[in-house]
Coordinates of C-alpha atoms in Angstrom, one line a residue:
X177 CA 47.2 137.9 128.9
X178 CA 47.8 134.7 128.3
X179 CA 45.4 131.9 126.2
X180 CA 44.5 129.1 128.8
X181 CA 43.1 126.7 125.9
X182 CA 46.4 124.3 124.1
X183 CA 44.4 122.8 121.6
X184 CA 42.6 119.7 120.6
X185 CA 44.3 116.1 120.5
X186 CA 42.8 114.0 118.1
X187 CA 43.9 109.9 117.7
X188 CA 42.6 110.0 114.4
X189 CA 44.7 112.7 113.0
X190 CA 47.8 110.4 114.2
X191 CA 48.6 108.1 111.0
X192 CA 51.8 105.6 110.4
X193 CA 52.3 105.1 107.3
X194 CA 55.2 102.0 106.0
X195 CA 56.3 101.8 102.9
X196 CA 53.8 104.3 101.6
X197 CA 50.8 102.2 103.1
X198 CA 48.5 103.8 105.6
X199 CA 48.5 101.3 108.5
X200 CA 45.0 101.0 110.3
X201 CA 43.3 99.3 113.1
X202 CA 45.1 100.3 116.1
X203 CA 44.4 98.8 118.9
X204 CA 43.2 101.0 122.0
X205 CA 45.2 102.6 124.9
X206 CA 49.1 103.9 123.3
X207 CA 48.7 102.6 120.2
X208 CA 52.2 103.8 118.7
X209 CA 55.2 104.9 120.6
X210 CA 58.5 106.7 118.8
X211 CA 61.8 107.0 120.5
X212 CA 65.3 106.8 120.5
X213 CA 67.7 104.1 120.8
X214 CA 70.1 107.0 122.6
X215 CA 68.4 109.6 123.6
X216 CA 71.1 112.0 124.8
X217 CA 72.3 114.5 122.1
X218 CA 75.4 115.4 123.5
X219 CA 77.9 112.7 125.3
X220 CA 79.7 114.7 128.1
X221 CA 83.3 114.0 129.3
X222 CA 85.0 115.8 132.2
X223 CA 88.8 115.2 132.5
X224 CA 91.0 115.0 135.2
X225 CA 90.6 118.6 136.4
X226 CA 87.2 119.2 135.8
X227 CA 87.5 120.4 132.6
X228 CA 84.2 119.6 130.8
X229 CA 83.9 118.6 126.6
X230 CA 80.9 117.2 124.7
X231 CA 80.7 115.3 121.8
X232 CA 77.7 115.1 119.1
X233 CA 75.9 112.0 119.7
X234 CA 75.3 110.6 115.9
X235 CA 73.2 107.6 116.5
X236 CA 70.1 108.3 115.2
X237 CA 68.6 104.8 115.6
X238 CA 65.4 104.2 116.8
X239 CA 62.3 101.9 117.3
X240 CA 58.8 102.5 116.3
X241 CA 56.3 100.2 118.1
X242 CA 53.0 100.3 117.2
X243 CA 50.2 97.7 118.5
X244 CA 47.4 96.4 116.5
X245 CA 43.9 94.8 116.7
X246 CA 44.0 90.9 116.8
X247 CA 41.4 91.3 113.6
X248 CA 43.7 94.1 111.6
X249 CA 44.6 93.0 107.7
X250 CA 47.7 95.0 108.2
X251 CA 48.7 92.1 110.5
X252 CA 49.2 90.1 107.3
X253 CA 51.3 92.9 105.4
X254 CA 53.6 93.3 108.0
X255 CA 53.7 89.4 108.2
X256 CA 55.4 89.6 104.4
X257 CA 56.9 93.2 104.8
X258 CA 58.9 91.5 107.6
X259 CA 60.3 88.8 105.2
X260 CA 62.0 90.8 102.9
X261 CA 65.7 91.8 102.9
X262 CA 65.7 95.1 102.1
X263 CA 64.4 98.2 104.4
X264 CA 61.3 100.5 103.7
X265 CA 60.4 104.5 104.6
X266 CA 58.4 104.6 107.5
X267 CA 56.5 108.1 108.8
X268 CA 54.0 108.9 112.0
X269 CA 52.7 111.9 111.6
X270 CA 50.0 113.7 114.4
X271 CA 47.9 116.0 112.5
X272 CA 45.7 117.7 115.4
X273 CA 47.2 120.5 117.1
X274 CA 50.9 119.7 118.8
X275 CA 51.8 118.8 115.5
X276 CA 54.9 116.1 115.1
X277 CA 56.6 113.7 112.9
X278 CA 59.2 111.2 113.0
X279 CA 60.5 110.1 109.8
X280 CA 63.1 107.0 108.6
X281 CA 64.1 106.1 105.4
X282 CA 65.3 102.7 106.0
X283 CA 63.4 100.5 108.5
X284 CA 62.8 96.8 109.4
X285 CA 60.6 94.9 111.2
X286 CA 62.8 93.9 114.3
X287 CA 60.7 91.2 116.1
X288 CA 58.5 88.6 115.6
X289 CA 55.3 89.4 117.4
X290 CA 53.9 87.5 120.1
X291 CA 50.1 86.1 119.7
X292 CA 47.8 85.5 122.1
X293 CA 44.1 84.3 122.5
X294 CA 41.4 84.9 124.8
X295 CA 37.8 85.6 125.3
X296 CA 38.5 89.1 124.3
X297 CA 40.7 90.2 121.6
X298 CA 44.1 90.8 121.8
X299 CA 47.0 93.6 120.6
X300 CA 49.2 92.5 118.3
X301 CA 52.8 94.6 119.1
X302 CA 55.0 95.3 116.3
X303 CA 58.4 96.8 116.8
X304 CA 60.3 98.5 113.9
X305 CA 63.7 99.2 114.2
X306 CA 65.3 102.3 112.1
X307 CA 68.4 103.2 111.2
X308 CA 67.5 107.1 110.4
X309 CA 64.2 107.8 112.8
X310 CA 64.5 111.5 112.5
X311 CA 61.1 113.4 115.0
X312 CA 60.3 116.8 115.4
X313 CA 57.1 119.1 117.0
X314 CA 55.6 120.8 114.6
X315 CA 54.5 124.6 114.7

């Protein structure tokens, strides 16, 4: 017979961590997203007569956007992080049942986030770009 209870989700067992730095003060609603600049893993090509081939898809890009609270100090940190000219390790990491990870070892602030004010606080959205975002479920 099979179990009809999955499991628990927890948001705070779900950390991002850049440059070894635990990044906090998410703001609410999706408060990180991971995916794939190409998605596909396999590229298929059909010839002439229908014969059908597939080639490895290697791009392993990928962006990491994460949005946090108008009031977060990790605003600031990412404000210098995204100065420098060299790329940092960058890891989210769910640890309440469903398990997953994605992982890149070089990674980069790709845009300059937008600010705005209001009589409530706002999100702030960072997007980081990665050369190597590798993301797996977890048993």
């Amino acid at each position: 017979m099979a179990t009809k209870f999955l499991g628990t989700y927890d948001p705070n067992a779900v950390t991002l961590s850049i440059s070894g730095r635990l990044v906090s003060g998410f703001f609410d609603g999706t408060f990180i997203s991971v995916k794939r600049s190409d998605s596909e893993n396999y590229k298929t090509h059909v010839g002439a007569r229908g014969e059908v081939s597939r080639t490895k898809n290697n791009d392993t890009s990928g962006q990491i956007t994460f949005t946090l609270k108008g009031t977060a100090p990790d605003n600031a940190f990412l404000d210098l992080v995204k100065q420098l000219p060299n790329t940092f390790p960058v890891m989210v990491k769910n640890n309440s049942d469903g398990k997953f990870v994605a992982v890149a070892s070089q990674a980069w602030v790709m845009t300059d986030p937008d600010k705005e004010f209001g009589v409530e606080e706002s999100g702030v959205e960072w997007v980081l770009m990665c050369a190597d975002l590798n993301k797996s479920h977890l048993s």
